[in-house]
Short mmCIF file of C-alpha atoms and ligand atoms in Angstrom, two decimals:
data_model
loop_
_atom_site.label_atom_id
_atom_site.label_comp_id
_atom_site.label_asym_id
_atom_site.label_seq_id
_atom_site.Cartn_x
_atom_site.Cartn_y
_atom_site.Cartn_z
CA MET A 1 108.52 133.83 56.86
CA LEU A 2 112.10 135.06 57.70
CA ASP A 3 111.14 135.21 61.45
CA CYS A 4 110.04 131.65 61.24
CA MET A 5 113.33 130.64 59.66
CA THR A 6 115.33 132.06 62.41
CA ARG A 7 113.25 131.46 65.54
CA ARG A 8 114.08 128.36 67.40
CA ARG A 9 111.79 125.36 66.62
CA TRP A 10 110.60 122.70 68.97
CA ILE A 11 108.60 119.49 68.35
CA ALA A 12 105.98 119.09 71.10
CA ASP A 13 105.88 115.81 73.05
CA THR A 14 102.08 116.28 73.81
CA TRP A 15 99.42 118.66 72.79
CA THR A 16 95.69 119.68 72.87
CA GLU A 17 93.83 121.89 70.42
CA THR A 18 95.27 125.01 71.91
CA THR A 19 98.32 124.00 73.97
CA ALA A 20 101.58 122.00 73.47
CA SER A 21 104.05 120.74 75.94
CA LEU A 22 107.76 119.80 75.92
CA LYS A 23 108.75 117.20 78.52
CA GLY A 24 111.90 115.41 79.76
CA GLU A 25 115.21 116.46 78.12
CA GLN A 26 113.72 119.04 75.90
CA ALA A 27 111.95 120.81 78.80
CA GLY A 28 115.11 120.60 80.86
CA HIS A 29 117.14 122.14 78.11
CA LEU A 30 114.62 124.93 77.46
CA ALA A 31 114.06 125.77 81.15
CA ARG A 32 117.63 125.30 82.57
CA VAL A 33 119.95 126.07 79.65
CA LEU A 34 117.92 128.64 77.72
CA ARG A 35 116.20 130.02 80.77
CA ALA A 36 112.76 130.00 79.24
CA GLN A 37 110.27 132.48 80.65
CA PRO A 38 106.51 132.88 80.26
CA GLY A 39 105.69 135.23 77.38
CA GLN A 40 108.67 134.16 75.15
CA ILE A 41 107.73 133.22 71.62
CA PHE A 42 108.96 130.09 69.74
CA ASP A 43 107.85 127.94 66.82
CA VAL A 44 106.32 124.68 67.96
CA VAL A 45 105.33 121.66 65.92
CA ALA A 46 102.27 120.02 67.39
CA ASN A 47 100.36 117.16 65.78
CA GLY A 48 102.31 117.68 62.57
CA PHE A 49 101.43 121.38 62.29
CA LEU A 50 103.87 124.32 62.85
CA HIS A 51 102.56 127.16 65.20
CA ARG A 52 103.92 130.39 66.57
CA ALA A 53 103.60 129.54 70.34
CA GLU A 54 103.99 131.51 73.53
CA ILE A 55 105.43 130.01 76.80
CA VAL A 56 102.77 129.82 79.57
CA THR A 57 104.70 127.99 82.30
CA ALA A 58 108.22 126.67 82.30
CA ASP A 59 109.91 124.27 84.64
CA GLU A 60 112.61 121.59 84.17
CA ARG A 61 109.88 118.86 83.88
CA GLU A 62 107.47 120.52 81.44
CA VAL A 63 107.22 123.69 79.42
CA VAL A 64 103.74 124.49 78.35
CA PHE A 65 102.98 126.74 75.33
CA ALA A 66 99.71 128.43 74.17
CA LEU A 67 99.55 127.74 70.49
CA HIS A 68 98.93 130.81 68.28
CA GLU A 69 98.55 131.07 64.45
CA GLU A 70 99.53 128.21 62.24
CA LEU A 71 102.62 128.91 60.11
CA GLU A 72 103.38 127.77 56.56
CA ALA A 73 105.58 124.64 56.71
CA GLU A 74 107.44 122.72 54.06
CA SER A 75 106.33 119.14 53.80
CA ALA A 76 108.66 115.97 53.78
CA LEU A 77 109.96 114.52 50.54
CA PRO A 78 107.70 111.60 49.71
CA VAL A 79 110.69 109.17 50.01
CA HIS A 80 110.67 105.94 51.96
CA LEU A 81 114.26 104.69 52.60
CA LEU A 82 114.84 101.10 53.18
CA MET A 83 118.17 101.07 54.77
CA ALA A 84 120.10 97.75 55.44
CA VAL A 85 121.56 97.70 58.96
CA PHE A 86 125.36 98.25 58.84
CA LYS A 87 127.91 99.83 61.16
CA PHE A 88 125.81 101.85 63.68
CA ASP A 89 127.95 104.99 63.65
CA HIS A 90 127.91 105.30 59.96
CA MET A 91 124.23 104.24 59.63
CA GLU A 92 123.24 106.76 62.29
CA TRP A 93 125.12 109.57 60.58
CA GLY A 94 123.30 108.52 57.33
CA MET A 95 119.95 108.68 59.19
CA GLU A 96 120.68 112.09 60.51
CA LYS A 97 121.66 113.47 57.06
CA ALA A 98 118.65 111.67 55.33
CA THR A 99 116.36 113.60 57.84
CA GLU A 100 117.93 116.83 57.08
CA LEU A 101 117.32 116.18 53.35
CA GLY A 102 113.64 115.41 54.07
CA VAL A 103 113.06 111.67 54.13
CA ALA A 104 109.60 110.71 55.25
CA ARG A 105 110.18 107.16 56.47
CA ILE A 106 113.08 104.87 57.35
CA THR A 107 112.82 101.16 57.60
CA PRO A 108 115.96 99.43 58.86
CA VAL A 109 116.35 96.05 57.19
CA ILE A 110 118.27 93.10 58.60
CA ALA A 111 119.92 92.02 55.31
CA ARG A 112 121.75 88.75 54.56
CA ARG A 113 125.01 90.54 54.78
CA THR A 114 124.20 92.53 57.85
CA GLU A 115 126.82 91.52 60.51
CA LYS A 116 125.35 89.15 63.03
CA HIS A 117 126.15 91.24 66.08
CA LEU A 118 124.62 94.25 64.46
CA ALA A 119 121.48 92.35 63.56
CA GLN A 120 121.13 91.21 67.20
CA ALA A 121 121.63 94.61 68.65
CA ALA A 122 119.44 96.56 66.10
CA ALA A 123 116.12 96.14 67.92
CA LYS A 124 117.68 97.86 71.03
CA ARG A 125 118.91 100.66 68.97
CA VAL A 126 115.63 101.95 67.56
CA GLU A 127 114.95 104.36 70.36
CA ARG A 128 118.24 105.92 69.76
CA TRP A 129 117.55 106.17 66.03
CA ARG A 130 114.09 107.79 66.69
CA ARG A 131 115.87 110.37 68.98
CA ILE A 132 118.54 111.04 66.29
CA VAL A 133 115.87 111.77 63.56
CA ARG A 134 113.88 113.93 66.04
CA GLU A 135 116.88 116.02 66.84
CA ALA A 136 117.88 116.32 63.23
CA SER A 137 114.28 117.38 62.40
CA GLN A 138 114.44 120.02 64.96
CA GLN A 139 117.89 121.29 63.96
CA SER A 140 116.98 121.46 60.27
CA ARG A 141 113.58 123.10 61.09
CA ARG A 142 111.41 120.48 59.72
CA SER A 143 107.81 120.47 60.71
CA ASP A 144 107.53 116.64 61.04
CA VAL A 145 109.67 113.81 62.28
CA PRO A 146 110.42 110.91 59.88
CA GLU A 147 108.94 107.61 60.94
CA VAL A 148 111.59 104.95 61.92
CA ASP A 149 110.20 101.44 61.86
CA ASP A 150 111.47 98.57 64.01
CA PRO A 151 114.22 96.59 62.20
CA VAL A 152 112.73 93.91 59.97
CA THR A 153 113.81 91.26 57.43
CA LEU A 154 113.84 92.26 53.72
CA LYS A 155 110.73 90.14 53.04
CA VAL A 156 108.73 91.98 55.70
CA ALA A 157 110.08 95.42 54.74
CA LEU A 158 109.07 94.90 51.05
CA GLY A 159 105.50 94.32 52.22
CA MET A 160 105.63 97.68 54.04
CA VAL A 161 106.26 99.73 50.94
CA SER A 162 103.39 101.49 49.17
CA ALA A 163 105.55 104.03 47.09
CA GLU A 164 104.66 104.48 43.42
CA ARG A 165 108.24 104.03 42.26
CA LYS A 166 110.43 101.40 43.93
CA LEU A 167 114.16 101.81 43.19
CA LEU A 168 116.97 99.58 44.39
CA LEU A 169 120.28 101.48 44.51
CA ALA A 170 122.72 99.00 43.17
CA GLU A 171 126.49 99.43 42.51
CA THR A 172 126.18 96.60 39.79
CA GLU A 173 123.72 98.51 37.73
CA GLN A 174 125.45 100.28 34.87
CA GLU A 175 122.72 101.76 32.68
CA ASN A 176 119.74 103.09 34.53
CA SER A 177 120.36 106.08 36.57
CA LEU A 178 118.33 107.22 39.55
CA LYS A 179 117.85 110.58 37.98
CA ALA A 180 116.37 109.02 34.72
CA ALA A 181 114.07 106.86 36.89
CA LEU A 182 112.56 110.09 38.42
CA VAL A 183 111.84 111.93 35.21
CA GLY A 184 108.11 112.94 34.85
CA GLU A 185 105.32 112.92 37.42
CA VAL A 186 106.38 110.86 40.38
CA ALA A 187 104.22 111.01 43.45
CA SER A 188 106.25 108.91 45.87
CA VAL A 189 109.52 106.94 45.88
CA ALA A 190 111.08 104.09 47.85
CA LEU A 191 114.90 103.74 47.80
CA ALA A 192 116.68 100.74 49.12
CA ILE A 193 120.36 100.90 50.19
CA GLY A 194 122.42 97.82 50.87
CA PRO A 195 124.83 96.92 53.58
CA GLU A 196 128.56 97.33 53.38
CA GLY A 197 128.80 93.91 51.61
CA GLY A 198 126.02 94.83 49.25
CA TRP A 199 122.73 92.92 48.62
CA ALA A 200 122.96 89.16 48.15
CA ALA A 201 121.85 87.68 44.83
CA GLU A 202 118.69 86.21 46.40
CA GLU A 203 117.75 89.57 47.85
CA ILE A 204 118.12 91.28 44.58
CA ALA A 205 115.82 88.64 43.08
CA LEU A 206 113.32 89.30 45.87
CA PHE A 207 113.33 93.08 44.99
CA ALA A 208 112.78 92.26 41.30
CA GLU A 209 109.72 89.97 42.15
CA SER A 210 108.27 92.85 44.20
CA GLY A 211 108.47 95.35 41.31
CA TRP A 212 111.73 97.13 42.18
CA ARG A 213 113.97 98.46 39.52
CA SER A 214 117.84 98.63 39.95
CA VAL A 215 119.39 102.16 39.52
CA THR A 216 122.89 103.53 39.75
CA LEU A 217 124.37 106.76 41.29
CA GLY A 218 127.35 106.58 38.96
CA PRO A 219 130.42 104.44 38.39
CA ARG A 220 132.00 104.67 41.82
CA ILE A 221 131.29 102.35 44.70
CA LEU A 222 129.90 104.49 47.50
CA ARG A 223 129.55 103.80 51.16
CA ALA A 224 126.01 102.99 52.14
CA GLU A 225 125.51 106.26 54.05
CA THR A 226 126.95 108.22 51.08
CA ALA A 227 124.52 106.40 48.72
CA ALA A 228 121.61 107.36 51.12
CA ILE A 229 122.56 111.01 51.02
CA ALA A 230 123.25 111.17 47.24
CA GLY A 231 119.98 109.21 46.59
CA LEU A 232 118.00 111.70 48.69
CA ALA A 233 119.70 114.74 47.07
CA VAL A 234 118.77 113.37 43.69
CA CYS A 235 115.08 112.87 44.91
CA ALA A 236 115.02 116.37 46.30
CA ALA A 237 116.06 117.82 42.88
CA MET A 238 113.79 115.70 40.85
CA LEU A 239 110.52 115.42 42.86
N1 SAM B 1 129.35 95.21 47.73
C1 SAM B 1 129.92 96.41 47.29
C2 SAM B 1 131.36 96.04 47.11
O1 SAM B 1 132.09 95.91 48.10
O2 SAM B 1 131.77 96.20 45.96
C3 SAM B 1 129.69 97.57 48.15
C4 SAM B 1 128.36 97.83 48.57
S1 SAM B 1 128.12 99.59 49.01
C5 SAM B 1 129.30 99.85 50.18
C6 SAM B 1 126.68 99.68 49.87
C7 SAM B 1 125.36 100.02 49.26
O3 SAM B 1 125.42 101.43 48.70
C8 SAM B 1 125.04 99.23 48.02
O4 SAM B 1 124.33 98.04 48.41
C9 SAM B 1 124.10 100.18 47.26
O5 SAM B 1 122.79 100.14 47.68
C10 SAM B 1 124.77 101.50 47.54
N2 SAM B 1 125.57 101.94 46.43
C11 SAM B 1 126.98 102.12 46.53
N3 SAM B 1 127.52 102.61 45.37
C12 SAM B 1 126.53 102.74 44.60
C13 SAM B 1 126.34 103.31 43.26
N4 SAM B 1 127.36 103.67 42.47
N5 SAM B 1 125.05 103.31 42.69
C14 SAM B 1 124.07 102.91 43.35
N6 SAM B 1 124.08 102.37 44.63
C15 SAM B 1 125.22 102.41 45.19
#
């Protein structure tokens, strides 16, 4: 187990039953920067499973591994994060940290108070968000990569949630804490974080109609990315 905590981990771009390949930037980095050679052993995630894997061929376009035994891997936290779109640099930092903390899925939401130019640019940003969570998964030695959906309106996002417990993080909530909402057997959770201006009243009503409960992270107003990190840390402790 210790070995597998220290060995460098890669997430394969393509795979078969017995082999896995890294392509593009990942192959270039491994072949050129790390001077990969046939026979070297790494941990490789292929098709969601973690394996010990041996390099068979390596060049800058493709590194091919033979997959050896499957290794024990931790699973993602069963948390689906609905994240209102806000300032990209802060939001991306939050996505990276949420990935390190184990989030399973992130749905970017175009909220009423998402700034117009960010709402317009969000669709083009998704590929970058997927790259960020992939790199954060690798860096934090996850065996899977969180799903990042295309940005959608709140109404559409609410229809995409199947979690057992649906919790709206709200700075206006004063009584019910996130921690208290997670006591007992909870199989899966959805958390929603608002934009910098917070959720609009009609959005809070929409959440309530869809069975969401408001919860607080405490008396201070947190930035959205801080709320995402704190929320996931509480889920990690409670689930
Ligand atoms: N509208 C607020 C204001 O200016 O007073 C700020 C919104 S806050 C920057 C962004 C999001 O973080 C909120 O919509 C909420 O989801 C979350 N959040 C911030 N502080 C929180 C707290 N104490 N408890 C729960 N959620 C919080």
